Coordinates of C-alpha atoms in Angstrom, one line a residue:
M1391 CA 26.4 14.2 64.4
G1392 CA 28.3 14.4 61.0
G1393 CA 26.7 11.2 59.8
C1394 CA 23.2 12.5 60.5
A1395 CA 23.9 15.7 58.6
R1396 CA 25.2 13.7 55.6
A1397 CA 22.1 11.6 55.6
R1398 CA 19.9 14.7 55.7
W1399 CA 21.7 16.2 52.7
A1400 CA 21.5 12.9 50.8
A1401 CA 17.8 12.6 51.4
A1402 CA 17.3 16.2 50.3
A1403 CA 19.4 15.7 47.2
L1404 CA 17.4 12.6 46.2
G1405 CA 14.2 14.4 46.8
F1406 CA 15.3 17.3 44.6
L1407 CA 16.3 14.8 41.9
G1408 CA 13.0 13.1 42.2
L1409 CA 11.2 16.4 41.8
L1410 CA 13.2 17.0 38.6
C1411 CA 12.4 13.5 37.2
A1412 CA 8.7 13.9 38.0
V1413 CA 8.6 17.3 36.4
L1414 CA 10.5 16.0 33.3
G1415 CA 8.1 13.0 33.0
A1416 CA 5.1 15.3 33.2
V1417 CA 6.5 17.7 30.6
M1418 CA 7.3 14.7 28.3
I1419 CA 3.8 13.3 28.7
I1420 CA 2.4 16.7 27.5
S1421 CA 5.0 17.5 24.8
V1422 CA 6.3 14.2 23.4
P1423 CA 3.1 13.5 21.3
S1424 CA 3.4 16.9 19.7
I1425 CA 7.1 16.5 19.1
I1426 CA 6.6 13.1 17.4
K1427 CA 3.8 14.6 15.3
Q1428 CA 6.1 17.6 14.4
Q1429 CA 8.9 15.2 13.4
V1430 CA 6.6 13.1 11.3
H1431 CA 5.3 16.2 9.5
K1432 CA 8.8 17.3 8.9
N1433 CA 10.1 14.0 7.6
V1434 CA 7.3 12.7 5.3
R1435 CA 6.7 15.8 3.3
I1436 CA 8.2 16.1 -0.2
D1437 CA 11.2 18.2 0.8
P1438 CA 14.8 17.7 -0.1
N1439 CA 15.6 18.1 3.6
S1440 CA 13.2 15.5 4.8
L1441 CA 14.1 12.0 5.9
S1442 CA 11.8 10.3 3.3
F1443 CA 12.8 12.4 0.3
N1444 CA 15.4 10.1 -1.1
M1445 CA 13.0 7.2 -0.6
W1446 CA 10.3 9.1 -2.5
K1447 CA 12.8 10.1 -5.3
E1448 CA 14.2 6.6 -6.0
I1449 CA 12.2 3.9 -4.2
P1450 CA 14.7 1.6 -2.4
I1451 CA 12.2 -1.1 -2.0
P1452 CA 12.8 -4.0 -4.5
F1453 CA 9.7 -4.3 -6.6
Y1454 CA 8.9 -7.4 -8.6
L1455 CA 6.4 -7.9 -11.5
S1456 CA 5.1 -11.5 -11.6
V1457 CA 3.2 -12.4 -14.8
Y1458 CA 0.9 -15.4 -15.3
F1459 CA -0.3 -16.3 -18.8
F1460 CA -3.5 -18.2 -19.7
D1461 CA -2.3 -20.7 -22.2
I1462 CA -5.2 -21.8 -24.5
V1463 CA -5.6 -25.6 -24.5
N1464 CA -8.3 -26.0 -27.1
S1465 CA -8.0 -23.2 -29.7
H1466 CA -9.5 -25.3 -32.6
E1467 CA -12.5 -26.3 -30.4
I1468 CA -13.2 -22.7 -29.5
L1469 CA -13.5 -21.8 -33.2
Q1470 CA -16.2 -24.5 -33.3
G1471 CA -18.2 -22.9 -30.5
Q1472 CA -16.9 -24.9 -27.5
K1473 CA -16.1 -23.5 -24.1
P1474 CA -12.5 -22.2 -23.8
Q1475 CA -10.1 -24.2 -21.6
V1476 CA -6.9 -22.6 -20.3
R1477 CA -4.0 -23.5 -18.1
E1478 CA -2.0 -21.0 -16.0
R1479 CA 1.6 -20.6 -16.9
G1480 CA 4.2 -18.8 -14.8
P1481 CA 5.1 -16.8 -12.9
Y1482 CA 7.6 -15.0 -15.2
V1483 CA 9.2 -12.6 -12.7
Y1484 CA 10.8 -9.3 -13.5
R1485 CA 12.7 -7.0 -11.2
E1486 CA 11.2 -3.5 -11.5
Y1487 CA 13.3 -0.4 -11.1
R1488 CA 11.7 3.0 -10.6
R1489 CA 13.3 6.4 -10.6
K1490 CA 11.9 9.9 -10.7
S1491 CA 13.3 12.6 -13.0
N1492 CA 12.5 16.1 -14.1
I1493 CA 11.6 16.9 -10.5
T1494 CA 10.4 20.5 -10.4
F1495 CA 9.2 22.3 -7.3
N1496 CA 6.4 24.8 -8.2
D1497 CA 5.3 28.0 -6.5
N1498 CA 1.9 26.6 -5.5
D1499 CA 3.2 24.0 -2.9
T1500 CA 3.4 21.3 -5.6
V1501 CA 6.1 19.3 -7.3
S1502 CA 6.1 17.8 -10.8
F1503 CA 7.9 14.7 -11.9
L1504 CA 8.2 11.9 -14.3
E1505 CA 8.7 8.4 -13.0
Y1506 CA 10.5 5.9 -15.3
R1507 CA 10.3 2.2 -15.0
N1508 CA 12.4 -0.6 -16.5
F1509 CA 12.1 -4.4 -16.0
E1510 CA 14.8 -7.1 -15.8
F1511 CA 13.9 -10.7 -16.1
Q1512 CA 14.7 -12.9 -13.1
P1513 CA 15.2 -16.6 -14.3
D1514 CA 15.9 -17.8 -10.7
K1515 CA 12.6 -16.5 -9.4
S1516 CA 10.6 -17.6 -12.5
N1517 CA 8.8 -20.8 -13.4
G1518 CA 9.9 -20.8 -17.1
L1519 CA 11.9 -18.7 -19.6
E1520 CA 11.0 -15.8 -21.9
S1521 CA 11.5 -18.2 -24.8
D1522 CA 8.5 -20.3 -23.7
Y1523 CA 5.7 -20.5 -26.2
I1524 CA 2.2 -19.5 -25.2
V1525 CA -1.0 -19.9 -27.2
M1526 CA -3.1 -16.8 -26.9
P1527 CA -5.9 -14.9 -28.6
N1528 CA -4.6 -12.7 -31.4
I1529 CA -5.6 -9.4 -29.8
L1530 CA -5.3 -7.4 -33.0
V1531 CA -7.5 -9.8 -35.1
L1532 CA -10.2 -10.4 -32.5
S1533 CA -10.3 -6.8 -31.3
A1534 CA -10.7 -5.5 -34.8
A1535 CA -13.4 -8.1 -35.5
V1536 CA -15.5 -6.9 -32.5
M1537 CA -14.9 -3.2 -33.4
M1538 CA -16.0 -3.9 -37.0
E1539 CA -19.2 -5.8 -36.0
N1540 CA -21.5 -3.0 -37.0
K1541 CA -19.6 -1.8 -40.1
P1542 CA -20.7 -2.5 -43.7
M1543 CA -20.2 -6.1 -44.8
S1544 CA -17.9 -5.0 -47.6
L1545 CA -15.4 -3.6 -45.1
K1546 CA -15.6 -6.8 -43.0
L1547 CA -15.0 -9.0 -46.1
L1548 CA -12.0 -6.8 -47.0
M1549 CA -10.6 -7.2 -43.5
T1550 CA -11.0 -11.0 -43.8
L1551 CA -9.0 -10.9 -47.1
A1552 CA -6.3 -8.8 -45.4
F1553 CA -6.0 -11.2 -42.5
T1554 CA -5.9 -14.2 -44.8
A1555 CA -3.2 -12.6 -47.0
L1556 CA -1.1 -11.7 -43.9
R1557 CA -1.7 -15.2 -42.4
H1558 CA -3.4 -13.9 -39.3
R1559 CA -5.6 -16.3 -37.4
A1560 CA -7.8 -15.9 -34.3
F1561 CA -5.1 -17.5 -32.1
M1562 CA -1.4 -17.2 -32.1
N1563 CA 1.6 -19.0 -30.7
R1564 CA 4.2 -16.5 -29.4
T1565 CA 7.0 -16.5 -26.9
V1566 CA 6.7 -14.9 -23.5
G1567 CA 9.2 -12.3 -24.5
E1568 CA 7.2 -11.3 -27.7
I1569 CA 3.9 -11.1 -25.8
M1570 CA 5.5 -9.0 -23.1
W1571 CA 7.7 -6.6 -24.9
G1572 CA 6.4 -6.7 -28.5
Y1573 CA 6.7 -8.3 -31.9
D1574 CA 6.6 -6.9 -35.4
D1575 CA 3.1 -7.2 -36.9
P1576 CA 2.5 -6.6 -40.6
I1577 CA -1.0 -5.1 -39.9
L1578 CA 0.5 -2.4 -37.7
S1579 CA 3.3 -1.8 -40.3
I1580 CA 0.7 -1.2 -43.0
I1581 CA -1.5 1.0 -40.8
N1582 CA 1.4 3.2 -39.6
K1583 CA 2.7 3.4 -43.2
Y1584 CA -0.5 4.6 -44.9
F1585 CA -2.4 6.0 -41.9
P1586 CA 0.4 7.4 -39.7
D1587 CA -1.9 9.3 -37.3
K1588 CA -4.7 6.7 -37.0
F1589 CA -3.1 4.3 -34.6
P1590 CA -1.3 5.2 -31.4
I1591 CA 1.0 2.2 -31.3
K1592 CA 4.2 2.7 -33.3
G1593 CA 6.7 -0.2 -33.8
K1594 CA 6.2 -3.4 -32.0
F1595 CA 3.0 -4.6 -30.3
G1596 CA 3.2 -6.1 -26.8
L1597 CA 1.1 -6.2 -23.7
F1598 CA 3.8 -4.4 -21.6
A1599 CA 5.8 -2.7 -24.4
E1600 CA 4.6 0.7 -23.3
L1601 CA 5.7 0.2 -19.7
N1602 CA 9.4 -0.7 -20.2
N1603 CA 11.8 2.2 -20.2
S1604 CA 9.0 4.7 -20.2
N1605 CA 7.1 6.9 -17.8
S1606 CA 3.5 6.8 -16.5
G1607 CA 2.8 10.5 -17.3
L1608 CA 3.6 13.8 -15.7
F1609 CA 2.4 13.9 -12.1
T1610 CA 2.0 17.1 -10.1
V1611 CA 1.4 16.4 -6.4
F1612 CA 1.2 18.6 -3.3
T1613 CA 4.4 18.6 -1.2
G1614 CA 2.8 19.3 2.2
I1615 CA 5.4 21.9 3.0
N1616 CA 3.0 24.8 3.3
D1617 CA -0.4 23.0 3.5
F1618 CA 0.1 19.6 5.2
S1619 CA -3.6 18.7 4.8
R1620 CA -3.0 18.1 1.1
I1621 CA 0.3 16.2 1.3
H1622 CA 0.9 13.7 -1.6
L1623 CA -2.5 14.4 -3.2
V1624 CA -2.4 14.6 -7.0
D1625 CA -3.0 18.1 -8.3
K1626 CA -2.7 17.3 -12.0
W1627 CA -1.8 14.4 -14.3
N1628 CA -0.4 15.3 -17.7
G1629 CA -1.7 18.8 -17.0
L1630 CA -5.2 17.6 -16.4
S1631 CA -7.4 17.9 -13.3
K1632 CA -9.7 15.2 -14.6
V1633 CA -9.6 12.7 -17.4
N1634 CA -12.1 12.3 -20.2
F1635 CA -12.2 8.5 -20.7
W1636 CA -15.4 7.8 -18.9
H1637 CA -19.1 8.9 -19.0
S1638 CA -19.5 10.7 -15.6
D1639 CA -17.6 13.5 -13.8
Q1640 CA -17.2 11.3 -10.8
C1641 CA -15.5 8.5 -12.7
N1642 CA -13.3 11.0 -14.5
M1643 CA -12.0 12.6 -11.3
I1644 CA -8.3 12.3 -10.4
N1645 CA -8.4 11.5 -6.7
G1646 CA -5.9 10.5 -4.0
T1647 CA -2.2 10.2 -4.4
S1648 CA 0.1 8.9 -7.1
G1649 CA 0.1 5.5 -5.2
Q1650 CA 3.4 5.6 -3.4
M1651 CA 2.8 7.5 -0.1
W1652 CA -0.2 8.7 1.8
A1653 CA -1.0 11.2 4.5
P1654 CA 0.2 10.1 8.0
F1655 CA -1.7 9.5 11.2
M1656 CA -4.2 7.0 9.7
T1657 CA -7.1 5.5 11.6
P1658 CA -9.3 2.5 10.8
Q1659 CA -11.7 4.9 9.2
S1660 CA -9.0 6.0 6.7
S1661 CA -9.0 4.8 3.1
L1662 CA -6.3 4.6 0.5
E1663 CA -7.1 6.5 -2.7
F1664 CA -4.8 6.8 -5.7
Y1665 CA -4.8 7.5 -9.4
S1666 CA -3.6 4.6 -11.7
P1667 CA -2.6 5.7 -15.2
E1668 CA -2.6 2.0 -16.3
A1669 CA -6.2 1.6 -15.2
C1670 CA -7.1 5.1 -16.4
R1671 CA -9.0 5.8 -13.2
S1672 CA -8.8 6.5 -9.5
M1673 CA -9.1 3.6 -7.1
K1674 CA -10.0 3.4 -3.4
L1675 CA -8.9 0.7 -1.0
I1676 CA -10.6 0.2 2.4
Y1677 CA -9.2 -0.8 5.9
K1678 CA -9.2 -4.5 6.6
E1679 CA -7.2 -5.1 9.8
A1680 CA -4.2 -4.1 11.9
G1681 CA -1.1 -6.1 11.8
M1682 CA 2.7 -6.2 12.1
F1683 CA 5.5 -6.3 9.5
E1684 CA 9.0 -7.0 10.8
G1685 CA 8.1 -5.4 14.2
I1686 CA 6.5 -2.4 12.6
P1687 CA 2.7 -1.8 13.2
T1688 CA 0.7 -1.7 10.0
F1689 CA -2.8 -1.2 8.7
R1690 CA -3.8 -3.6 5.9
F1691 CA -6.0 -2.1 3.2
K1692 CA -7.9 -4.2 0.6
A1693 CA -10.1 -3.6 -2.5
P1694 CA -13.8 -3.2 -1.7
D1695 CA -16.3 -5.5 -3.3
T1696 CA -17.5 -2.6 -5.4
L1697 CA -14.2 -1.8 -7.1
F1698 CA -15.0 -3.4 -10.4
A1699 CA -18.8 -3.8 -9.9
N1700 CA -21.0 -2.7 -12.8
G1701 CA -23.5 0.1 -12.6
S1702 CA -26.5 -2.0 -11.8
V1703 CA -24.8 -3.4 -8.7
Y1704 CA -23.0 -0.1 -7.7
P1705 CA -24.6 3.0 -9.3
P1706 CA -21.5 5.2 -8.9
N1707 CA -19.7 2.9 -11.4
E1708 CA -22.2 3.5 -14.1
G1709 CA -19.8 6.0 -15.7
F1710 CA -17.4 3.2 -16.5
C1711 CA -20.0 1.4 -18.6
P1712 CA -21.0 0.0 -21.1
C1713 CA -20.7 -3.0 -18.8
L1714 CA -21.0 -6.7 -19.0
E1715 CA -21.3 -8.9 -15.8
S1716 CA -20.3 -7.4 -12.5
G1717 CA -16.7 -7.7 -11.4
I1718 CA -15.0 -6.6 -14.6
Q1719 CA -14.3 -3.1 -15.8
N1720 CA -14.5 -2.1 -19.5
V1721 CA -11.3 -0.2 -20.3
S1722 CA -11.8 0.0 -24.0
T1723 CA -12.2 3.8 -24.0
C1724 CA -8.6 4.2 -22.8
R1725 CA -7.2 1.3 -24.7
F1726 CA -7.8 2.3 -28.4
N1727 CA -11.5 1.0 -28.2
A1728 CA -10.2 -2.6 -28.0
P1729 CA -12.7 -4.7 -26.0
L1730 CA -10.4 -5.2 -23.0
F1731 CA -11.5 -5.7 -19.4
L1732 CA -9.8 -5.2 -16.1
S1733 CA -10.6 -7.4 -13.0
H1734 CA -9.1 -9.4 -10.2
P1735 CA -7.3 -12.6 -11.3
H1736 CA -9.4 -15.6 -12.2
F1737 CA -12.4 -13.3 -12.0
Y1738 CA -12.2 -13.3 -8.2
N1739 CA -15.0 -11.3 -6.5
A1740 CA -16.9 -11.1 -9.8
D1741 CA -20.1 -12.7 -11.1
P1742 CA -19.5 -16.5 -11.0
V1743 CA -20.8 -16.7 -14.6
L1744 CA -17.5 -15.3 -15.8
A1745 CA -15.3 -18.0 -14.2
E1746 CA -17.8 -20.7 -15.2
A1747 CA -17.6 -19.7 -18.8
V1748 CA -13.8 -20.7 -19.0
L1749 CA -12.4 -24.0 -17.9
G1750 CA -9.3 -23.9 -15.8
L1751 CA -10.1 -20.9 -13.6
H1752 CA -10.0 -21.2 -9.8
P1753 CA -10.7 -17.9 -8.1
N1754 CA -9.8 -17.6 -4.4
E1755 CA -9.0 -14.8 -1.9
K1756 CA -5.6 -16.1 -0.8
D1757 CA -4.1 -16.1 -4.3
H1758 CA -6.0 -13.5 -6.1
S1759 CA -6.8 -10.6 -3.7
L1760 CA -4.7 -7.4 -3.5
F1761 CA -3.6 -5.6 -0.3
L1762 CA -1.3 -2.8 0.9
D1763 CA 0.2 -2.8 4.4
I1764 CA 0.8 0.8 5.5
H1765 CA 2.6 2.2 8.6
P1766 CA -0.3 4.3 9.9
V1767 CA 1.8 6.9 11.7
T1768 CA 3.8 7.9 8.5
G1769 CA 1.6 6.7 5.6
I1770 CA 4.5 4.9 4.1
P1771 CA 3.9 1.4 2.5
M1772 CA 5.7 -1.5 4.2
N1773 CA 4.5 -4.4 2.1
C1774 CA 2.2 -4.5 -0.9
S1775 CA 0.8 -6.9 -3.4
V1776 CA -1.3 -5.5 -6.3
K1777 CA -2.9 -8.2 -8.5
L1778 CA -4.9 -7.4 -11.7
Q1779 CA -6.1 -9.3 -14.7
L1780 CA -6.5 -8.3 -18.3
S1781 CA -9.1 -10.1 -20.4
L1782 CA -10.4 -9.8 -24.0
Y1783 CA -14.0 -10.0 -25.1
I1784 CA -14.3 -12.3 -28.1
K1785 CA -17.1 -13.5 -30.3
A1786 CA -17.9 -14.7 -33.8
V1787 CA -18.5 -11.7 -36.2
K1788 CA -20.4 -12.4 -39.3
G1789 CA -18.3 -11.5 -42.4
I1790 CA -15.0 -12.0 -40.6
G1791 CA -14.1 -15.6 -41.3
Q1792 CA -11.2 -15.8 -38.8
T1793 CA -13.7 -15.6 -35.9
G1794 CA -15.4 -18.9 -36.9
K1795 CA -18.2 -19.9 -34.5
I1796 CA -16.7 -18.4 -31.3
E1797 CA -19.3 -18.1 -28.6
P1798 CA -19.3 -14.7 -26.8
V1799 CA -16.9 -14.9 -23.8
V1800 CA -14.6 -12.7 -21.7
L1801 CA -11.4 -14.7 -22.2
P1802 CA -8.5 -14.0 -19.7
L1803 CA -5.2 -13.1 -21.3
V1804 CA -2.8 -12.5 -18.4
W1805 CA -2.8 -11.6 -14.8
F1806 CA 0.1 -9.9 -13.0
E1807 CA 1.2 -9.1 -9.5
E1808 CA 3.3 -6.1 -8.5
R1809 CA 4.8 -6.7 -5.1
G1810 CA 7.3 -5.1 -2.9
A1811 CA 8.4 -5.1 0.8
M1812 CA 10.7 -2.8 2.7
E1813 CA 13.9 -4.7 3.7
G1814 CA 17.6 -4.4 4.6
E1815 CA 19.2 -1.1 5.6
T1816 CA 16.1 0.9 4.6
L1817 CA 13.9 -1.2 6.9
Q1818 CA 16.4 -0.9 9.8
K1819 CA 16.7 2.9 9.4
F1820 CA 13.0 3.3 9.2
Y1821 CA 12.4 1.1 12.3
T1822 CA 15.0 2.9 14.4
Q1823 CA 14.1 6.5 13.6
L1824 CA 10.3 6.2 13.1
V1825 CA 9.3 3.3 15.4
L1826 CA 12.0 2.6 18.0
M1827 CA 12.8 6.1 19.0
P1828 CA 9.2 7.2 19.4
K1829 CA 8.6 4.1 21.4
V1830 CA 11.6 4.8 23.7
L1831 CA 10.3 8.3 24.3
H1832 CA 6.9 7.0 25.0
Y1833 CA 8.1 4.7 27.7
A1834 CA 10.8 7.1 29.0
Q1835 CA 8.2 9.7 30.0
Y1836 CA 6.4 7.2 32.4
V1837 CA 9.7 5.9 33.7
F1838 CA 10.8 9.4 34.6
L1839 CA 7.5 10.1 36.3
A1840 CA 7.5 6.9 38.3
L1841 CA 11.2 7.3 39.3
G1842 CA 10.5 10.9 40.3
C1843 CA 7.7 9.8 42.6
V1844 CA 9.8 7.1 44.2
L1845 CA 12.7 9.5 44.8
L1846 CA 10.3 12.1 46.3
L1847 CA 9.4 9.5 49.0
V1848 CA 13.0 9.2 50.2
P1849 CA 13.1 12.5 52.2
V1850 CA 9.6 11.9 53.5
V1851 CA 10.6 8.4 54.8
Y1852 CA 13.8 9.8 56.2
Q1853 CA 12.0 12.5 58.1
I1854 CA 9.5 10.0 59.6
R1855 CA 12.2 7.6 60.7
T1856 CA 14.4 10.3 62.3
Q1857 CA 11.4 12.0 64.0
G1858 CA 10.5 8.9 66.0
P1859 CA 13.8 8.4 67.9
R1860 CA 14.1 12.2 68.6
E1861 CA 10.7 12.3 70.3
A1862 CA 11.5 9.2 72.3
K1863 CA 14.8 10.8 73.5
S1864 CA 13.2 14.1 74.5
Q1865 CA 10.7 12.3 77.0
P1866 CA 12.2 11.9 80.7
S1867 CA 12.5 8.4 82.1
S1868 CA 10.2 7.2 84.9
A1869 CA 13.2 6.5 87.3
A1870 CA 14.2 10.2 87.3
Q1871 CA 10.7 11.5 88.1
P1872 CA 10.1 12.4 91.8
D1873 CA 7.5 10.5 93.7
R1874 CA 4.1 12.1 93.4
L1875 CA 1.2 11.8 95.7
P1876 CA -1.7 10.0 94.1
S1877 CA -4.5 12.2 93.0
P1878 CA -8.0 11.6 94.3
C1879 CA -8.7 10.0 91.0
T1880 CA -5.8 7.5 91.1
P1881 CA -7.0 3.9 91.9
L1882 CA -5.7 2.6 95.1
L1883 CA -4.5 -0.6 93.4
Q1884 CA -2.5 1.3 91.0
D1885 CA -1.0 3.4 93.8
S1886 CA -0.1 0.4 95.8
L1887 CA 1.5 -1.4 92.9
S1888 CA 3.6 1.7 92.0
R1889 CA 5.2 1.8 95.5
P1890 CA 8.3 -0.4 96.3
P1891 CA 7.7 -3.1 98.9
A1892 CA 8.6 -2.2 102.5
S1893 CA 11.7 -3.9 104.0
P1894 CA 10.9 -6.2 106.9
H1895 CA 11.8 -4.9 110.5
V1896 CA 14.2 -7.0 112.5

């Protein structure tokens, strides 16, 4: 009797536990998505108390700048009107360090900051040294020549004499370090001495001289603390809501983020838009495919075919013109009117005429396309590779002897890749808190619900099994029942079979 009571109590307890598990599982199915969303909102906004604030303030991801130079093979032949031939040199790799300073939280749900960058050469990752010599177009001479094309002949002859006196030629042989970080140029020294406010470059002239130990301008972005719908979007850059480099309001707009984080909960219909001070414009990347990075789900975004298309191919880009062939963007208006052009490396995804005009170029998607892999739930980049090329438009200019018989051509100078991937302790922490834990909660809710349903069956099964023997015991046995007369409806055969056989008489 005691054993049966204990079994009943055990079955009831398991049933009660099952009910609790089922209720907990159902509550989790309803509440876990909103809890995860709430936690993501809390931890991706720009707030000193958020999980990602320190990551935003001083990016822990190691970034590398890989630079490839186009070494001119036939500089003398180019001056005679022949097609340029180049060979790619590099990569020359630099570790890029980024840090934010002057962080100021404003009253309108925004934060202002300056981001400084400095670069450190990495010989072990490079294919060459900073002391390597590269033959390149003399940017100052050839840019000035194109800019002076429509000026009076007397000015052009005067410039020719000045270049000759200073021993400036159309092409120069400089070290990687000089081209990157600057060299003393007598032309700049004279201009800055006698016309101090006429030229923005002070001191040394180099392609990346302005980037090292400097900032990319004062960004003011929305924090998302009060209005989450505007998180990370740029409010102003250098106090401006739009720039004035281009010829249309649409092209001058400052759209998207500062290029480091985006709004969470992305879908394949989402796009990545950001403002690039180096390109002097906003850029938009589009969704390509879903993938995985170190066990973390990602969305890969790429540049659309229209990113550098000219106005005739893609009318919204008309504001970036005057344009040449499609696939290169004229950035002269934000680069001191020098005839510089921005594109994908090797003129990838551009008009084939551009690559065919220069020997030694081999554009392909694998080596020359850019991408960003973003964790769609948080909007945080996991892996990125941004590749761009800077080219110079050169031509012979009558009256400037240094230009010889150069045929008009867009000549590549350099292409570079900025890449970075989350790794180490940062990656592990991100995976644990923002991927693993939500995944555990996701599966736990169904485990609790299933376990609850199983445990709820225990008292039901126990009741069924105990009810059967009890009913069998309550029915009397046939031996104890008295003999009954057959009813009129009872078959005789059955009646006769139910009686015991009579004993024989002696």
